[in-house]
PDB file of C-alpha atoms in Angstrom:
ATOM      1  CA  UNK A   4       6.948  -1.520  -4.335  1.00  0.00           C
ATOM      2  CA  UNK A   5       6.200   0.547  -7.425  1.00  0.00           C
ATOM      3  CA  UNK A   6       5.552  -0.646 -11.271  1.00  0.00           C
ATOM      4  CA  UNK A   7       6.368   1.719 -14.206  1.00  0.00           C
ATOM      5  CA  UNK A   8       4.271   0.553 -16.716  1.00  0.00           C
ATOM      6  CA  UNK A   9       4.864   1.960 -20.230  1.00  0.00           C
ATOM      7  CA  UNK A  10       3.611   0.425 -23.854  1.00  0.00           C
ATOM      8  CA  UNK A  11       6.775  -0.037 -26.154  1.00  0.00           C
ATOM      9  CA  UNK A  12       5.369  -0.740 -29.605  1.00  0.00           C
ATOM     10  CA  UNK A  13       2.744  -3.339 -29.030  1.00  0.00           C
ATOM     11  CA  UNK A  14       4.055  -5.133 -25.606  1.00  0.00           C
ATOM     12  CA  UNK A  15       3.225  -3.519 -22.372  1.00  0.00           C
ATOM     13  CA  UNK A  16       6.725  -3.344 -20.573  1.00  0.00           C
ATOM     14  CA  UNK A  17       5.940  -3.153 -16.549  1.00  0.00           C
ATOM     15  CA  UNK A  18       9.130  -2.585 -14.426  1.00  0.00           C
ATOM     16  CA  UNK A  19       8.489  -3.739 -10.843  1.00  0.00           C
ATOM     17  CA  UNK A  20      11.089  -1.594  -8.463  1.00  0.00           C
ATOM     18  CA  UNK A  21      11.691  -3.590  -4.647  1.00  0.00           C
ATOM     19  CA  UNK A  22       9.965  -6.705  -3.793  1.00  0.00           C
ATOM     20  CA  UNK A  23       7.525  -8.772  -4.484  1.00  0.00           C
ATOM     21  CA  UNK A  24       6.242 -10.339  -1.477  1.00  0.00           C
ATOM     22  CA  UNK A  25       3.168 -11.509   0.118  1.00  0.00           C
ATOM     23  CA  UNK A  26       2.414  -8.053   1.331  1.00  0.00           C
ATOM     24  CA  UNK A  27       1.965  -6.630  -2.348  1.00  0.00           C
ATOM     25  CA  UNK A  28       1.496 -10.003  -4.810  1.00  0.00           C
ATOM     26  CA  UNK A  29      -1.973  -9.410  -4.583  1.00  0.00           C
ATOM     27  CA  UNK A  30      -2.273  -5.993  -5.515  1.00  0.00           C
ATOM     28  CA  UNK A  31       1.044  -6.748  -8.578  1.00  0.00           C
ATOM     29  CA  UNK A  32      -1.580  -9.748  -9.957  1.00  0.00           C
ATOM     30  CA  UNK A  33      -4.578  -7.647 -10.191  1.00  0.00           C
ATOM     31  CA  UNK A  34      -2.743  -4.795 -11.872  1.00  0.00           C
ATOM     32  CA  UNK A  35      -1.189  -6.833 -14.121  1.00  0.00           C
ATOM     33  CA  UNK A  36      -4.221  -9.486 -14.801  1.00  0.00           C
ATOM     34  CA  UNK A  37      -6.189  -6.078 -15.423  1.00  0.00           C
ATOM     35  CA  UNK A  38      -3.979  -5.126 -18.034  1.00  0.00           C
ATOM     36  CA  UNK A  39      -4.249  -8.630 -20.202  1.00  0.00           C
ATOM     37  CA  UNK A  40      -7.995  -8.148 -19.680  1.00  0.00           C
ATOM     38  CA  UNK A  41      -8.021  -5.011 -21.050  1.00  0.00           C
ATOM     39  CA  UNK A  42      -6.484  -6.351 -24.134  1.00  0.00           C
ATOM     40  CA  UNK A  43      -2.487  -6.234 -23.554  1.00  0.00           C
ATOM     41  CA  UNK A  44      -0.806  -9.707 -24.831  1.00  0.00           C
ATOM     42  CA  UNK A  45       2.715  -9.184 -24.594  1.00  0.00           C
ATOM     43  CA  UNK A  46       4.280  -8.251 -22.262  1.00  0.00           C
ATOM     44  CA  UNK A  47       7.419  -7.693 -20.869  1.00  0.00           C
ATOM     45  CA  UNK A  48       8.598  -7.726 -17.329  1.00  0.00           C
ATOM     46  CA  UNK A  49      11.390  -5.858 -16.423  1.00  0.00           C
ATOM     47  CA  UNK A  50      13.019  -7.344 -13.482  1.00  0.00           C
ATOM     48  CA  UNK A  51      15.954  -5.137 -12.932  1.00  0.00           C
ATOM     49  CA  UNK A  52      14.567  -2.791 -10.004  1.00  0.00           C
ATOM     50  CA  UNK A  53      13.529  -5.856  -8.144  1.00  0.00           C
ATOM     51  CA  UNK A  54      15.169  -6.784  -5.228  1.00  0.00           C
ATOM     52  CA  UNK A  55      13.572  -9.773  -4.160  1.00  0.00           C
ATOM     53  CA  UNK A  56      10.560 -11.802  -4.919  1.00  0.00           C
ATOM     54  CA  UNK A  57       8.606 -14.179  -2.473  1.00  0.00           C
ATOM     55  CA  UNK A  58       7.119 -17.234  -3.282  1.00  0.00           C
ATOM     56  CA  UNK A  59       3.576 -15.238  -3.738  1.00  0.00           C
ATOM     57  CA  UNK A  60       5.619 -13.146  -6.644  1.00  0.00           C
ATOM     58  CA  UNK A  61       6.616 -16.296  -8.133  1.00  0.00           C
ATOM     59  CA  UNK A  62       3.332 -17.505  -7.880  1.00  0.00           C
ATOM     60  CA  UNK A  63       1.963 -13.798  -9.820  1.00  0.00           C
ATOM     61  CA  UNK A  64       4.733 -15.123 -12.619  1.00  0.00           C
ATOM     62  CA  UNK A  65       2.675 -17.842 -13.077  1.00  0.00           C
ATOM     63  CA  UNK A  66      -0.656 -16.795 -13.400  1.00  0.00           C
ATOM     64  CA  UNK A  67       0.301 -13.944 -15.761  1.00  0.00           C
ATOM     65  CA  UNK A  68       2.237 -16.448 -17.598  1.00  0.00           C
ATOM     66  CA  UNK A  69      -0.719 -18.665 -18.164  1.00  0.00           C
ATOM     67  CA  UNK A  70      -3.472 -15.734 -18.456  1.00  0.00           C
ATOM     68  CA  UNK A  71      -1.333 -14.686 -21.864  1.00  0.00           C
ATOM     69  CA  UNK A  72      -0.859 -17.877 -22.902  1.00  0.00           C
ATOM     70  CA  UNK A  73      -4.262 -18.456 -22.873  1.00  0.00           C
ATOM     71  CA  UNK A  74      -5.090 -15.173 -25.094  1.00  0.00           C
ATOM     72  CA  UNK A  75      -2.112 -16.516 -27.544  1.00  0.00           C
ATOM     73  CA  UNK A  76       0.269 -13.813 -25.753  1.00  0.00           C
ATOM     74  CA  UNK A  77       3.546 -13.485 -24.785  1.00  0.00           C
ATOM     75  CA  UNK A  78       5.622 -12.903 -21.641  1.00  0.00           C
ATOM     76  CA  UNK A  79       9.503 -12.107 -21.408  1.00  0.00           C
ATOM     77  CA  UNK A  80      11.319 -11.617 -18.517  1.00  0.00           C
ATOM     78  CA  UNK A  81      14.579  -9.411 -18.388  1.00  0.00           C
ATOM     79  CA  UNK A  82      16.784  -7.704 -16.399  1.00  0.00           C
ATOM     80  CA  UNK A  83      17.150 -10.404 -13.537  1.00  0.00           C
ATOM     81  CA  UNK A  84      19.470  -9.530 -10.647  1.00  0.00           C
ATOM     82  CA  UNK A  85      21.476 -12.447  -9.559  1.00  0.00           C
ATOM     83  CA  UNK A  86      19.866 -13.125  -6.341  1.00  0.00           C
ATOM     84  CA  UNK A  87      16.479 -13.084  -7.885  1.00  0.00           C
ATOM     85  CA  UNK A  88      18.045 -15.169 -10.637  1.00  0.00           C
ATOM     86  CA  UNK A  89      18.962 -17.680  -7.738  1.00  0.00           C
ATOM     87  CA  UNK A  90      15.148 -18.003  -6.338  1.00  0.00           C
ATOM     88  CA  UNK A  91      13.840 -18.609 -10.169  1.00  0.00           C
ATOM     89  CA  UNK A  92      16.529 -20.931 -11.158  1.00  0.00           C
ATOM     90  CA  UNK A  93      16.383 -22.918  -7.432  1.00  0.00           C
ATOM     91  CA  UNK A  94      11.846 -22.573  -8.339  1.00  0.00           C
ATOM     92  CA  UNK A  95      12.455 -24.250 -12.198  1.00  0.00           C
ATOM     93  CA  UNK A  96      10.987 -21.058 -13.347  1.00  0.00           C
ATOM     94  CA  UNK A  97      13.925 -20.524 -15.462  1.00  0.00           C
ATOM     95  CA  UNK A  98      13.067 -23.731 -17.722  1.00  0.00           C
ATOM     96  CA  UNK A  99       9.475 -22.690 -18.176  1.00  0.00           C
ATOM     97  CA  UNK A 100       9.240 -18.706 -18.123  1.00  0.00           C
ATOM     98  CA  UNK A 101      10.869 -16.650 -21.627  1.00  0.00           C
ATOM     99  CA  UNK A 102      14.186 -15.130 -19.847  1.00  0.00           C
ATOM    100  CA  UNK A 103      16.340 -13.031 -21.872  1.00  0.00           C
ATOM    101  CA  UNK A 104      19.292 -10.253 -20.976  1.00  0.00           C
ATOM    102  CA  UNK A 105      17.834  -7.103 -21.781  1.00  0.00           C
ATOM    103  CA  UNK A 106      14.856  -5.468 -21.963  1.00  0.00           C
ATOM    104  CA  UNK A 107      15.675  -4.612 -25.995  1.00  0.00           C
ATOM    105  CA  UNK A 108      15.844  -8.160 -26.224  1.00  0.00           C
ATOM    106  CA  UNK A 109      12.590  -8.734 -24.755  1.00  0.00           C
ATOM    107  CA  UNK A 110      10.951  -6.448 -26.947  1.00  0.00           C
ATOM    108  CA  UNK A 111      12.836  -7.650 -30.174  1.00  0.00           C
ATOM    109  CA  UNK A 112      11.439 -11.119 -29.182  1.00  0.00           C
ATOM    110  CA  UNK A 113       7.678 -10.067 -28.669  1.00  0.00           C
ATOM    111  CA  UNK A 114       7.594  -7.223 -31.491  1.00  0.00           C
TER     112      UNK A 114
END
C-alpha cells in the first residue's frame, strides 16, 4: 500500500494504490487524521489504484469522514473500481459518503 498525496487548489487529493486492510488501516488513519489536524478540510480520495478495502478501511472512511465534518470540511470519493464499489454499496457507505466519477469532479465539488 502506498498514498500519493498531492494539494490540488485547496483540497488535499490522497490516492491510495492496493488495499486497505487491517494490516495498513492503522497506519492510512493516522496519515490521513494527521493531515485534517494539520489544517487540510477537503479532501479528496482517489480510489482508483485501490484494489480492495477491508472492513478496517471502511471503518478509516468513516472516521475521516466525521473528523472533516466536524472542522466544517469536505470529503469526496472518486475513482471507485467496481469490486470496491460492491463492498461500499453492500456497507451503505454509498448513501452516506460524497461519491462522484472522477477525480475533476471531486475537486469541482470541493473547490
Amino acid at each position: 500500500m502506498t498514498l500519493a498525496i498531492e494539494k490540488v487548489g485547496p483540497a488535499l487529493v490522497v490516492s491510495p494504490q492496493g488495499q486497505i486492510n487491517s494490516a495498513n488501516a492503522a497506519a492510512i488513519e493516522s496519515e490521513l487524521l494527521e493531515q485534517i489536524d494539520n489544517g487540510e478540510n477537503r479532501l479528496v480520495l482517489d480510489l482508483s489504484g485501490l484494489d480492495y478495502i477491508s472492513s478496517a478501511g471502511l471503518r478509516v472512511m468513516l472516521l475521516v469522514a466525521k473528523r472533516l465534518k466536524q472542522k466544517s470540511g469536505a470529503l469526496a470519493l472518486c475513482g471507485i473500481q467496481p469490486h470496491v464499489r460492491e463492498v461500499f454499496d453492500i456497507s451503505g457507505f454509498l448513501s452516506i459518503l460524497t461519491v462522484v466519477e472522477s477525480r475533476d469532479d471531486a475537486l469541482d465539488m470541493l473547490g
